[in-house]
Amino acid sequence: MASMNLHEFNYHARQERAELVWEYGRFLCIRYKGGCSIVLYHMGEFFAEVWYSPTQNRIKLVRGFSSQANLEPYLKMINLKTLMG
C-alpha cells in the first residue's frame, strides 16, 4: 500500500475502507460487542476496526484510529511489540 495515513483512510467511504483493510491490513484479533464481531487490523501507520453484524449480514462500521485509548479493549489479546519490526 502506498503509505496511506489515517486521515486519507478515514476520508474514504465505508465500503472502500473495508476493501483497503482486506487488501492491506494485517489481522490482529477479534472481539465481540453488542451483537457485532469487531476485527482489529494493523494498517502500518494506524489500526482499523471492522464491525460486522452477523444477524444483519453486513458491515456496520469501518474506522481507523491511532490512539492508545481505542486499543484498550485489545491490549490483553495482542502483543504490540510484534508489530515493531
PDB file of N, CA, C and O in Angstrom:
ATOM      1  N   MET A   1       0.864  -1.174   0.000  1.00  0.00           N
ATOM      2  CA  MET A   1       0.000   0.000   0.000  1.00  0.00           C
ATOM      3  C   MET A   1       0.902   1.226   0.000  1.00  0.00           C
ATOM      4  O   MET A   1       1.811   1.337   0.800  1.00  0.00           O
ATOM      5  N   ALA A   2       0.643   2.121  -0.922  1.00  0.00           N
ATOM      6  CA  ALA A   2       1.354   3.398  -0.895  1.00  0.00           C
ATOM      7  C   ALA A   2       1.006   4.049   0.433  1.00  0.00           C
ATOM      8  O   ALA A   2      -0.148   4.154   0.789  1.00  0.00           O
ATOM      9  N   SER A   3       2.006   4.468   1.155  1.00  0.00           N
ATOM     10  CA  SER A   3       1.791   4.880   2.539  1.00  0.00           C
ATOM     11  C   SER A   3       0.617   5.832   2.697  1.00  0.00           C
ATOM     12  O   SER A   3       0.704   7.018   2.465  1.00  0.00           O
ATOM     13  N   MET A   4      -0.490   5.250   3.079  1.00  0.00           N
ATOM     14  CA  MET A   4      -1.716   5.996   3.341  1.00  0.00           C
ATOM     15  C   MET A   4      -1.737   6.345   4.816  1.00  0.00           C
ATOM     16  O   MET A   4      -1.444   5.501   5.657  1.00  0.00           O
ATOM     17  N   ASN A   5      -2.079   7.572   5.114  1.00  0.00           N
ATOM     18  CA  ASN A   5      -2.174   7.939   6.522  1.00  0.00           C
ATOM     19  C   ASN A   5      -3.609   7.783   7.014  1.00  0.00           C
ATOM     20  O   ASN A   5      -4.530   7.511   6.237  1.00  0.00           O
ATOM     21  N   LEU A   6      -3.779   7.954   8.292  1.00  0.00           N
ATOM     22  CA  LEU A   6      -5.077   7.765   8.924  1.00  0.00           C
ATOM     23  C   LEU A   6      -6.138   8.688   8.341  1.00  0.00           C
ATOM     24  O   LEU A   6      -7.256   8.262   8.056  1.00  0.00           O
ATOM     25  N   HIS A   7      -5.795   9.936   8.133  1.00  0.00           N
ATOM     26  CA  HIS A   7      -6.758  10.896   7.589  1.00  0.00           C
ATOM     27  C   HIS A   7      -7.226  10.462   6.198  1.00  0.00           C
ATOM     28  O   HIS A   7      -8.422  10.502   5.897  1.00  0.00           O
ATOM     29  N   GLU A   8      -6.307  10.036   5.356  1.00  0.00           N
ATOM     30  CA  GLU A   8      -6.666   9.588   3.999  1.00  0.00           C
ATOM     31  C   GLU A   8      -7.566   8.352   4.059  1.00  0.00           C
ATOM     32  O   GLU A   8      -8.538   8.248   3.311  1.00  0.00           O
ATOM     33  N   PHE A   9      -7.245   7.434   4.958  1.00  0.00           N
ATOM     34  CA  PHE A   9      -8.050   6.219   5.110  1.00  0.00           C
ATOM     35  C   PHE A   9      -9.476   6.566   5.519  1.00  0.00           C
ATOM     36  O   PHE A   9     -10.440   6.096   4.912  1.00  0.00           O
ATOM     37  N   ASN A  10      -9.618   7.400   6.549  1.00  0.00           N
ATOM     38  CA  ASN A  10     -10.955   7.738   7.052  1.00  0.00           C
ATOM     39  C   ASN A  10     -11.757   8.597   6.087  1.00  0.00           C
ATOM     40  O   ASN A  10     -12.975   8.682   6.214  1.00  0.00           O
ATOM     41  N   TYR A  11     -11.101   9.198   5.117  1.00  0.00           N
ATOM     42  CA  TYR A  11     -11.793  10.021   4.115  1.00  0.00           C
ATOM     43  C   TYR A  11     -12.642   9.149   3.182  1.00  0.00           C
ATOM     44  O   TYR A  11     -13.676   9.588   2.682  1.00  0.00           O
ATOM     45  N   HIS A  12     -12.215   7.908   2.959  1.00  0.00           N
ATOM     46  CA  HIS A  12     -12.930   7.005   2.052  1.00  0.00           C
ATOM     47  C   HIS A  12     -14.282   6.592   2.626  1.00  0.00           C
ATOM     48  O   HIS A  12     -14.491   6.593   3.836  1.00  0.00           O
ATOM     49  N   ALA A  13     -15.177   6.171   1.753  1.00  0.00           N
ATOM     50  CA  ALA A  13     -16.478   5.640   2.164  1.00  0.00           C
ATOM     51  C   ALA A  13     -16.278   4.297   2.864  1.00  0.00           C
ATOM     52  O   ALA A  13     -15.243   3.642   2.695  1.00  0.00           O
ATOM     53  N   ARG A  14     -17.256   3.870   3.632  1.00  0.00           N
ATOM     54  CA  ARG A  14     -17.161   2.644   4.429  1.00  0.00           C
ATOM     55  C   ARG A  14     -16.741   1.428   3.592  1.00  0.00           C
ATOM     56  O   ARG A  14     -15.842   0.680   3.975  1.00  0.00           O
ATOM     57  N   GLN A  15     -17.364   1.215   2.462  1.00  0.00           N
ATOM     58  CA  GLN A  15     -17.026   0.046   1.640  1.00  0.00           C
ATOM     59  C   GLN A  15     -15.590   0.123   1.125  1.00  0.00           C
ATOM     60  O   GLN A  15     -14.889  -0.879   1.088  1.00  0.00           O
ATOM     61  N   GLU A  16     -15.147   1.306   0.747  1.00  0.00           N
ATOM     62  CA  GLU A  16     -13.762   1.468   0.286  1.00  0.00           C
ATOM     63  C   GLU A  16     -12.773   1.205   1.426  1.00  0.00           C
ATOM     64  O   GLU A  16     -11.732   0.586   1.222  1.00  0.00           O
ATOM     65  N   ARG A  17     -13.103   1.670   2.631  1.00  0.00           N
ATOM     66  CA  ARG A  17     -12.245   1.398   3.789  1.00  0.00           C
ATOM     67  C   ARG A  17     -12.163  -0.102   4.048  1.00  0.00           C
ATOM     68  O   ARG A  17     -11.091  -0.647   4.325  1.00  0.00           O
ATOM     69  N   ALA A  18     -13.299  -0.793   3.936  1.00  0.00           N
ATOM     70  CA  ALA A  18     -13.310  -2.247   4.135  1.00  0.00           C
ATOM     71  C   ALA A  18     -12.402  -2.927   3.112  1.00  0.00           C
ATOM     72  O   ALA A  18     -11.623  -3.817   3.460  1.00  0.00           O
ATOM     73  N   GLU A  19     -12.465  -2.512   1.869  1.00  0.00           N
ATOM     74  CA  GLU A  19     -11.623  -3.101   0.827  1.00  0.00           C
ATOM     75  C   GLU A  19     -10.144  -2.840   1.100  1.00  0.00           C
ATOM     76  O   GLU A  19      -9.304  -3.727   0.899  1.00  0.00           O
ATOM     77  N   LEU A  20      -9.811  -1.652   1.575  1.00  0.00           N
ATOM     78  CA  LEU A  20      -8.425  -1.337   1.919  1.00  0.00           C
ATOM     79  C   LEU A  20      -7.933  -2.212   3.070  1.00  0.00           C
ATOM     80  O   LEU A  20      -6.801  -2.705   3.051  1.00  0.00           O
ATOM     81  N   VAL A  21      -8.790  -2.426   4.058  1.00  0.00           N
ATOM     82  CA  VAL A  21      -8.419  -3.267   5.192  1.00  0.00           C
ATOM     83  C   VAL A  21      -8.160  -4.693   4.723  1.00  0.00           C
ATOM     84  O   VAL A  21      -7.157  -5.306   5.089  1.00  0.00           O
ATOM     85  N   TRP A  22      -9.053  -5.234   3.895  1.00  0.00           N
ATOM     86  CA  TRP A  22      -8.892  -6.620   3.450  1.00  0.00           C
ATOM     87  C   TRP A  22      -7.672  -6.787   2.555  1.00  0.00           C
ATOM     88  O   TRP A  22      -7.029  -7.817   2.562  1.00  0.00           O
ATOM     89  N   GLU A  23      -7.357  -5.770   1.802  1.00  0.00           N
ATOM     90  CA  GLU A  23      -6.214  -5.869   0.901  1.00  0.00           C
ATOM     91  C   GLU A  23      -4.875  -5.638   1.609  1.00  0.00           C
ATOM     92  O   GLU A  23      -3.901  -6.321   1.341  1.00  0.00           O
ATOM     93  N   TYR A  24      -4.838  -4.670   2.524  1.00  0.00           N
ATOM     94  CA  TYR A  24      -3.561  -4.251   3.104  1.00  0.00           C
ATOM     95  C   TYR A  24      -3.417  -4.479   4.608  1.00  0.00           C
ATOM     96  O   TYR A  24      -2.327  -4.367   5.148  1.00  0.00           O
ATOM     97  N   GLY A  25      -4.523  -4.765   5.282  1.00  0.00           N
ATOM     98  CA  GLY A  25      -4.466  -4.897   6.734  1.00  0.00           C
ATOM     99  C   GLY A  25      -3.884  -6.221   7.179  1.00  0.00           C
ATOM    100  O   GLY A  25      -3.970  -7.236   6.492  1.00  0.00           O
ATOM    101  N   ARG A  26      -3.311  -6.185   8.355  1.00  0.00           N
ATOM    102  CA  ARG A  26      -2.761  -7.394   8.989  1.00  0.00           C
ATOM    103  C   ARG A  26      -3.659  -7.730  10.170  1.00  0.00           C
ATOM    104  O   ARG A  26      -3.744  -6.979  11.145  1.00  0.00           O
ATOM    105  N   PHE A  27      -4.342  -8.859  10.080  1.00  0.00           N
ATOM    106  CA  PHE A  27      -5.263  -9.285  11.128  1.00  0.00           C
ATOM    107  C   PHE A  27      -4.528  -9.405  12.456  1.00  0.00           C
ATOM    108  O   PHE A  27      -3.454 -10.007  12.533  1.00  0.00           O
ATOM    109  N   LEU A  28      -5.131  -8.848  13.512  1.00  0.00           N
ATOM    110  CA  LEU A  28      -4.551  -8.949  14.849  1.00  0.00           C
ATOM    111  C   LEU A  28      -5.418  -9.782  15.786  1.00  0.00           C
ATOM    112  O   LEU A  28      -4.928 -10.675  16.455  1.00  0.00           O
ATOM    113  N   CYS A  29      -6.705  -9.456  15.872  1.00  0.00           N
ATOM    114  CA  CYS A  29      -7.572 -10.213  16.768  1.00  0.00           C
ATOM    115  C   CYS A  29      -9.028  -9.825  16.532  1.00  0.00           C
ATOM    116  O   CYS A  29      -9.332  -8.915  15.765  1.00  0.00           O
ATOM    117  N   ILE A  30      -9.890 -10.532  17.244  1.00  0.00           N
ATOM    118  CA  ILE A  30     -11.326 -10.280  17.124  1.00  0.00           C
ATOM    119  C   ILE A  30     -11.931 -10.245  18.521  1.00  0.00           C
ATOM    120  O   ILE A  30     -11.484 -10.964  19.421  1.00  0.00           O
ATOM    121  N   ARG A  31     -12.925  -9.383  18.689  1.00  0.00           N
ATOM    122  CA  ARG A  31     -13.678  -9.329  19.940  1.00  0.00           C
ATOM    123  C   ARG A  31     -15.147  -9.177  19.585  1.00  0.00           C
ATOM    124  O   ARG A  31     -15.495  -8.972  18.417  1.00  0.00           O
ATOM    125  N   TYR A  32     -16.011  -9.272  20.570  1.00  0.00           N
ATOM    126  CA  TYR A  32     -17.455  -9.235  20.332  1.00  0.00           C
ATOM    127  C   TYR A  32     -18.095  -8.220  21.267  1.00  0.00           C
ATOM    128  O   TYR A  32     -17.763  -8.145  22.441  1.00  0.00           O
ATOM    129  N   LYS A  33     -19.004  -7.434  20.701  1.00  0.00           N
ATOM    130  CA  LYS A  33     -19.699  -6.415  21.498  1.00  0.00           C
ATOM    131  C   LYS A  33     -21.015  -6.072  20.815  1.00  0.00           C
ATOM    132  O   LYS A  33     -21.044  -5.863  19.594  1.00  0.00           O
ATOM    133  N   GLY A  34     -22.067  -5.988  21.583  1.00  0.00           N
ATOM    134  CA  GLY A  34     -23.359  -5.561  21.057  1.00  0.00           C
ATOM    135  C   GLY A  34     -23.843  -6.341  19.854  1.00  0.00           C
ATOM    136  O   GLY A  34     -24.449  -5.787  18.951  1.00  0.00           O
ATOM    137  N   GLY A  35     -23.572  -7.635  19.833  1.00  0.00           N
ATOM    138  CA  GLY A  35     -24.006  -8.463  18.710  1.00  0.00           C
ATOM    139  C   GLY A  35     -23.127  -8.364  17.477  1.00  0.00           C
ATOM    140  O   GLY A  35     -23.442  -8.941  16.449  1.00  0.00           O
ATOM    141  N   CYS A  36     -22.035  -7.620  17.572  1.00  0.00           N
ATOM    142  CA  CYS A  36     -21.122  -7.450  16.438  1.00  0.00           C
ATOM    143  C   CYS A  36     -19.802  -8.165  16.690  1.00  0.00           C
ATOM    144  O   CYS A  36     -19.341  -8.258  17.827  1.00  0.00           O
ATOM    145  N   SER A  37     -19.217  -8.643  15.618  1.00  0.00           N
ATOM    146  CA  SER A  37     -17.838  -9.111  15.629  1.00  0.00           C
ATOM    147  C   SER A  37     -16.989  -7.904  15.257  1.00  0.00           C
ATOM    148  O   SER A  37     -17.240  -7.270  14.227  1.00  0.00           O
ATOM    149  N   ILE A  38     -16.010  -7.571  16.085  1.00  0.00           N
ATOM    150  CA  ILE A  38     -15.159  -6.414  15.834  1.00  0.00           C
ATOM    151  C   ILE A  38     -13.746  -6.935  15.604  1.00  0.00           C
ATOM    152  O   ILE A  38     -13.133  -7.511  16.504  1.00  0.00           O
ATOM    153  N   VAL A  39     -13.262  -6.745  14.386  1.00  0.00           N
ATOM    154  CA  VAL A  39     -11.971  -7.292  13.999  1.00  0.00           C
ATOM    155  C   VAL A  39     -10.958  -6.154  13.908  1.00  0.00           C
ATOM    156  O   VAL A  39     -11.217  -5.137  13.260  1.00  0.00           O
ATOM    157  N   LEU A  40      -9.822  -6.349  14.555  1.00  0.00           N
ATOM    158  CA  LEU A  40      -8.761  -5.341  14.585  1.00  0.00           C
ATOM    159  C   LEU A  40      -7.668  -5.706  13.584  1.00  0.00           C
ATOM    160  O   LEU A  40      -7.216  -6.850  13.536  1.00  0.00           O
ATOM    161  N   TYR A  41      -7.260  -4.726  12.791  1.00  0.00           N
ATOM    162  CA  TYR A  41      -6.199  -4.885  11.808  1.00  0.00           C
ATOM    163  C   TYR A  41      -5.134  -3.816  12.015  1.00  0.00           C
ATOM    164  O   TYR A  41      -5.442  -2.691  12.405  1.00  0.00           O
ATOM    165  N   HIS A  42      -3.901  -4.178  11.718  1.00  0.00           N
ATOM    166  CA  HIS A  42      -2.806  -3.211  11.709  1.00  0.00           C
ATOM    167  C   HIS A  42      -2.619  -2.755  10.271  1.00  0.00           C
ATOM    168  O   HIS A  42      -2.515  -3.574   9.358  1.00  0.00           O
ATOM    169  N   MET A  43      -2.610  -1.433  10.078  1.00  0.00           N
ATOM    170  CA  MET A  43      -2.528  -0.863   8.730  1.00  0.00           C
ATOM    171  C   MET A  43      -1.190  -0.165   8.491  1.00  0.00           C
ATOM    172  O   MET A  43      -1.073   0.655   7.598  1.00  0.00           O
ATOM    173  N   GLY A  44      -0.207  -0.458   9.285  1.00  0.00           N
ATOM    174  CA  GLY A  44       1.107   0.168   9.139  1.00  0.00           C
ATOM    175  C   GLY A  44       1.257   1.359  10.063  1.00  0.00           C
ATOM    176  O   GLY A  44       1.845   1.256  11.126  1.00  0.00           O
ATOM    177  N   GLU A  45       0.674   2.477   9.678  1.00  0.00           N
ATOM    178  CA  GLU A  45       0.772   3.714  10.468  1.00  0.00           C
ATOM    179  C   GLU A  45      -0.357   3.848  11.493  1.00  0.00           C
ATOM    180  O   GLU A  45      -0.316   4.740  12.337  1.00  0.00           O
ATOM    181  N   PHE A  46      -1.364   2.998  11.391  1.00  0.00           N
ATOM    182  CA  PHE A  46      -2.540   3.112  12.255  1.00  0.00           C
ATOM    183  C   PHE A  46      -3.225   1.754  12.340  1.00  0.00           C
ATOM    184  O   PHE A  46      -2.776   0.770  11.740  1.00  0.00           O
ATOM    185  N   PHE A  47      -4.318   1.703  13.072  1.00  0.00           N
ATOM    186  CA  PHE A  47      -5.113   0.492  13.222  1.00  0.00           C
ATOM    187  C   PHE A  47      -6.486   0.720  12.612  1.00  0.00           C
ATOM    188  O   PHE A  47      -6.936   1.853  12.470  1.00  0.00           O
ATOM    189  N   ALA A  48      -7.158  -0.372  12.276  1.00  0.00           N
ATOM    190  CA  ALA A  48      -8.517  -0.276  11.743  1.00  0.00           C
ATOM    191  C   ALA A  48      -9.377  -1.343  12.404  1.00  0.00           C
ATOM    192  O   ALA A  48      -8.916  -2.456  12.666  1.00  0.00           O
ATOM    193  N   GLU A  49     -10.619  -0.975  12.659  1.00  0.00           N
ATOM    194  CA  GLU A  49     -11.620  -1.913  13.172  1.00  0.00           C
ATOM    195  C   GLU A  49     -12.688  -2.092  12.103  1.00  0.00           C
ATOM    196  O   GLU A  49     -13.114  -1.118  11.482  1.00  0.00           O
ATOM    197  N   VAL A  50     -13.120  -3.334  11.952  1.00  0.00           N
ATOM    198  CA  VAL A  50     -14.258  -3.639  11.088  1.00  0.00           C
ATOM    199  C   VAL A  50     -15.334  -4.242  11.986  1.00  0.00           C
ATOM    200  O   VAL A  50     -15.113  -5.276  12.622  1.00  0.00           O
ATOM    201  N   TRP A  51     -16.478  -3.561  12.057  1.00  0.00           N
ATOM    202  CA  TRP A  51     -17.609  -4.011  12.869  1.00  0.00           C
ATOM    203  C   TRP A  51     -18.587  -4.728  11.942  1.00  0.00           C
ATOM    204  O   TRP A  51     -19.128  -4.123  11.011  1.00  0.00           O
ATOM    205  N   TYR A  52     -18.789  -6.012  12.199  1.00  0.00           N
ATOM    206  CA  TYR A  52     -19.661  -6.830  11.351  1.00  0.00           C
ATOM    207  C   TYR A  52     -20.814  -7.375  12.184  1.00  0.00           C
ATOM    208  O   TYR A  52     -20.613  -7.911  13.278  1.00  0.00           O
ATOM    209  N   SER A  53     -22.032  -7.232  11.662  1.00  0.00           N
ATOM    210  CA  SER A  53     -23.220  -7.771  12.317  1.00  0.00           C
ATOM    211  C   SER A  53     -23.616  -9.071  11.636  1.00  0.00           C
ATOM    212  O   SER A  53     -24.098  -9.040  10.490  1.00  0.00           O
ATOM    213  N   PRO A  54     -23.432 -10.216  12.288  1.00  0.00           N
ATOM    214  CA  PRO A  54     -23.820 -11.474  11.656  1.00  0.00           C
ATOM    215  C   PRO A  54     -25.335 -11.612  11.483  1.00  0.00           C
ATOM    216  O   PRO A  54     -25.784 -12.231  10.521  1.00  0.00           O
ATOM    217  N   THR A  55     -26.115 -11.028  12.374  1.00  0.00           N
ATOM    218  CA  THR A  55     -27.573 -11.140  12.243  1.00  0.00           C
ATOM    219  C   THR A  55     -28.091 -10.356  11.044  1.00  0.00           C
ATOM    220  O   THR A  55     -29.055 -10.756  10.404  1.00  0.00           O
ATOM    221  N   GLN A  56     -27.439  -9.239  10.736  1.00  0.00           N
ATOM    222  CA  GLN A  56     -27.826  -8.440   9.571  1.00  0.00           C
ATOM    223  C   GLN A  56     -26.987  -8.768   8.346  1.00  0.00           C
ATOM    224  O   GLN A  56     -27.257  -8.266   7.260  1.00  0.00           O
ATOM    225  N   ASN A  57     -25.949  -9.577   8.539  1.00  0.00           N
ATOM    226  CA  ASN A  57     -25.025  -9.962   7.476  1.00  0.00           C
ATOM    227  C   ASN A  57     -24.497  -8.743   6.724  1.00  0.00           C
ATOM    228  O   ASN A  57     -24.539  -8.668   5.494  1.00  0.00           O
ATOM    229  N   ARG A  58     -24.005  -7.781   7.508  1.00  0.00           N
ATOM    230  CA  ARG A  58     -23.437  -6.585   6.871  1.00  0.00           C
ATOM    231  C   ARG A  58     -22.401  -5.929   7.763  1.00  0.00           C
ATOM    232  O   ARG A  58     -22.420  -6.077   8.987  1.00  0.00           O
ATOM    233  N   ILE A  59     -21.532  -5.198   7.131  1.00  0.00           N
ATOM    234  CA  ILE A  59     -20.536  -4.405   7.838  1.00  0.00           C
ATOM    235  C   ILE A  59     -21.212  -3.121   8.295  1.00  0.00           C
ATOM    236  O   ILE A  59     -21.784  -2.396   7.483  1.00  0.00           O
ATOM    237  N   LYS A  60     -21.148  -2.879   9.581  1.00  0.00           N
ATOM    238  CA  LYS A  60     -21.800  -1.696  10.131  1.00  0.00           C
ATOM    239  C   LYS A  60     -20.862  -0.501  10.219  1.00  0.00           C
ATOM    240  O   LYS A  60     -21.308   0.640  10.120  1.00  0.00           O
ATOM    241  N   LEU A  61     -19.555  -0.763  10.422  1.00  0.00           N
ATOM    242  CA  LEU A  61     -18.615   0.330  10.632  1.00  0.00           C
ATOM    243  C   LEU A  61     -17.213  -0.136  10.265  1.00  0.00           C
ATOM    244  O   LEU A  61     -16.847  -1.280  10.537  1.00  0.00           O
ATOM    245  N   VAL A  62     -16.467   0.743   9.643  1.00  0.00           N
ATOM    246  CA  VAL A  62     -15.029   0.538   9.431  1.00  0.00           C
ATOM    247  C   VAL A  62     -14.378   1.849   9.827  1.00  0.00           C
ATOM    248  O   VAL A  62     -14.690   2.897   9.257  1.00  0.00           O
ATOM    249  N   ARG A  63     -13.506   1.778  10.819  1.00  0.00           N
ATOM    250  CA  ARG A  63     -12.869   3.013  11.267  1.00  0.00           C
ATOM    251  C   ARG A  63     -11.394   2.796  11.524  1.00  0.00           C
ATOM    252  O   ARG A  63     -10.964   1.737  11.987  1.00  0.00           O
ATOM    253  N   GLY A  64     -10.638   3.820  11.220  1.00  0.00           N
ATOM    254  CA  GLY A  64      -9.218   3.818  11.504  1.00  0.00           C
ATOM    255  C   GLY A  64      -8.945   4.693  12.711  1.00  0.00           C
ATOM    256  O   GLY A  64      -9.671   5.653  12.969  1.00  0.00           O
ATOM    257  N   PHE A  65      -7.885   4.347  13.457  1.00  0.00           N
ATOM    258  CA  PHE A  65      -7.513   5.144  14.618  1.00  0.00           C
ATOM    259  C   PHE A  65      -6.053   4.898  14.950  1.00  0.00           C
ATOM    260  O   PHE A  65      -5.455   3.915  14.526  1.00  0.00           O
ATOM    261  N   SER A  66      -5.510   5.802  15.731  1.00  0.00           N
ATOM    262  CA  SER A  66      -4.128   5.640  16.174  1.00  0.00           C
ATOM    263  C   SER A  66      -3.981   5.846  17.685  1.00  0.00           C
ATOM    264  O   SER A  66      -2.897   5.672  18.217  1.00  0.00           O
ATOM    265  N   SER A  67      -5.061   6.174  18.349  1.00  0.00           N
ATOM    266  CA  SER A  67      -4.966   6.461  19.784  1.00  0.00           C
ATOM    267  C   SER A  67      -4.880   5.183  20.617  1.00  0.00           C
ATOM    268  O   SER A  67      -5.518   4.172  20.311  1.00  0.00           O
ATOM    269  N   GLN A  68      -4.105   5.257  21.665  1.00  0.00           N
ATOM    270  CA  GLN A  68      -3.948   4.122  22.566  1.00  0.00           C
ATOM    271  C   GLN A  68      -5.261   3.804  23.269  1.00  0.00           C
ATOM    272  O   GLN A  68      -5.551   2.640  23.549  1.00  0.00           O
ATOM    273  N   ALA A  69      -6.062   4.801  23.535  1.00  0.00           N
ATOM    274  CA  ALA A  69      -7.343   4.574  24.220  1.00  0.00           C
ATOM    275  C   ALA A  69      -8.232   3.619  23.420  1.00  0.00           C
ATOM    276  O   ALA A  69      -8.914   2.770  24.003  1.00  0.00           O
ATOM    277  N   ASN A  70      -8.209   3.718  22.097  1.00  0.00           N
ATOM    278  CA  ASN A  70      -9.021   2.833  21.266  1.00  0.00           C
ATOM    279  C   ASN A  70      -8.465   1.414  21.218  1.00  0.00           C
ATOM    280  O   ASN A  70      -9.183   0.476  20.856  1.00  0.00           O
ATOM    281  N   LEU A  71      -7.197   1.244  21.574  1.00  0.00           N
ATOM    282  CA  LEU A  71      -6.593  -0.091  21.616  1.00  0.00           C
ATOM    283  C   LEU A  71      -6.862  -0.811  22.935  1.00  0.00           C
ATOM    284  O   LEU A  71      -6.652  -2.012  23.044  1.00  0.00           O
ATOM    285  N   GLU A  72      -7.320  -0.085  23.925  1.00  0.00           N
ATOM    286  CA  GLU A  72      -7.505  -0.625  25.269  1.00  0.00           C
ATOM    287  C   GLU A  72      -8.252  -1.964  25.297  1.00  0.00           C
ATOM    288  O   GLU A  72      -7.802  -2.894  25.974  1.00  0.00           O
ATOM    289  N   PRO A  73      -9.367  -2.127  24.572  1.00  0.00           N
ATOM    290  CA  PRO A  73     -10.077  -3.415  24.635  1.00  0.00           C
ATOM    291  C   PRO A  73      -9.267  -4.597  24.091  1.00  0.00           C
ATOM    292  O   PRO A  73      -9.617  -5.745  24.318  1.00  0.00           O
ATOM    293  N   TYR A  74      -8.189  -4.323  23.359  1.00  0.00           N
ATOM    294  CA  TYR A  74      -7.414  -5.378  22.711  1.00  0.00           C
ATOM    295  C   TYR A  74      -6.095  -5.700  23.412  1.00  0.00           C
ATOM    296  O   TYR A  74      -5.450  -6.690  23.073  1.00  0.00           O
ATOM    297  N   LEU A  75      -5.679  -4.882  24.336  1.00  0.00           N
ATOM    298  CA  LEU A  75      -4.330  -4.989  24.880  1.00  0.00           C
ATOM    299  C   LEU A  75      -4.017  -6.335  25.545  1.00  0.00           C
ATOM    300  O   LEU A  75      -2.871  -6.771  25.534  1.00  0.00           O
ATOM    301  N   LYS A  76      -5.012  -7.007  26.078  1.00  0.00           N
ATOM    302  CA  LYS A  76      -4.776  -8.320  26.682  1.00  0.00           C
ATOM    303  C   LYS A  76      -4.748  -9.428  25.629  1.00  0.00           C
ATOM    304  O   LYS A  76      -4.340 -10.541  25.912  1.00  0.00           O
ATOM    305  N   MET A  77      -5.175  -9.114  24.407  1.00  0.00           N
ATOM    306  CA  MET A  77      -5.255 -10.126  23.353  1.00  0.00           C
ATOM    307  C   MET A  77      -4.088 -10.080  22.375  1.00  0.00           C
ATOM    308  O   MET A  77      -3.847 -11.049  21.658  1.00  0.00           O
ATOM    309  N   ILE A  78      -3.380  -8.936  22.300  1.00  0.00           N
ATOM    310  CA  ILE A  78      -2.317  -8.798  21.309  1.00  0.00           C
ATOM    311  C   ILE A  78      -1.024  -8.349  21.967  1.00  0.00           C
ATOM    312  O   ILE A  78      -1.033  -7.776  23.044  1.00  0.00           O
ATOM    313  N   ASN A  79       0.066  -8.594  21.279  1.00  0.00           N
ATOM    314  CA  ASN A  79       1.383  -8.138  21.715  1.00  0.00           C
ATOM    315  C   ASN A  79       1.843  -7.090  20.708  1.00  0.00           C
ATOM    316  O   ASN A  79       2.244  -7.428  19.595  1.00  0.00           O
ATOM    317  N   LEU A  80       1.784  -5.832  21.080  1.00  0.00           N
ATOM    318  CA  LEU A  80       2.133  -4.752  20.160  1.00  0.00           C
ATOM    319  C   LEU A  80       3.605  -4.787  19.765  1.00  0.00           C
ATOM    320  O   LEU A  80       3.965  -4.279  18.710  1.00  0.00           O
ATOM    321  N   LYS A  81       4.434  -5.401  20.575  1.00  0.00           N
ATOM    322  CA  LYS A  81       5.859  -5.471  20.244  1.00  0.00           C
ATOM    323  C   LYS A  81       6.110  -6.269  18.960  1.00  0.00           C
ATOM    324  O   LYS A  81       7.058  -6.019  18.251  1.00  0.00           O
ATOM    325  N   THR A  82       5.223  -7.197  18.648  1.00  0.00           N
ATOM    326  CA  THR A  82       5.404  -7.993  17.432  1.00  0.00           C
ATOM    327  C   THR A  82       5.169  -7.165  16.176  1.00  0.00           C
ATOM    328  O   THR A  82       5.570  -7.559  15.087  1.00  0.00           O
ATOM    329  N   LEU A  83       4.527  -6.017  16.309  1.00  0.00           N
ATOM    330  CA  LEU A  83       4.281  -5.140  15.155  1.00  0.00           C
ATOM    331  C   LEU A  83       5.478  -4.269  14.834  1.00  0.00           C
ATOM    332  O   LEU A  83       5.553  -3.681  13.759  1.00  0.00           O
ATOM    333  N   MET A  84       6.406  -4.161  15.759  1.00  0.00           N
ATOM    334  CA  MET A  84       7.563  -3.292  15.590  1.00  0.00           C
ATOM    335  C   MET A  84       8.694  -4.080  14.965  1.00  0.00           C
ATOM    336  O   MET A  84       9.542  -4.600  15.629  1.00  0.00           O
ATOM    337  N   GLY A  85       8.698  -4.180  13.673  1.00  0.00           N
ATOM    338  CA  GLY A  85       9.818  -4.876  13.077  1.00  0.00           C
ATOM    339  C   GLY A  85       9.484  -5.801  11.995  1.00  0.00           C
ATOM    340  O   GLY A  85       8.665  -5.947  11.289  1.00  0.00           O
TER     341      GLY A  85
END
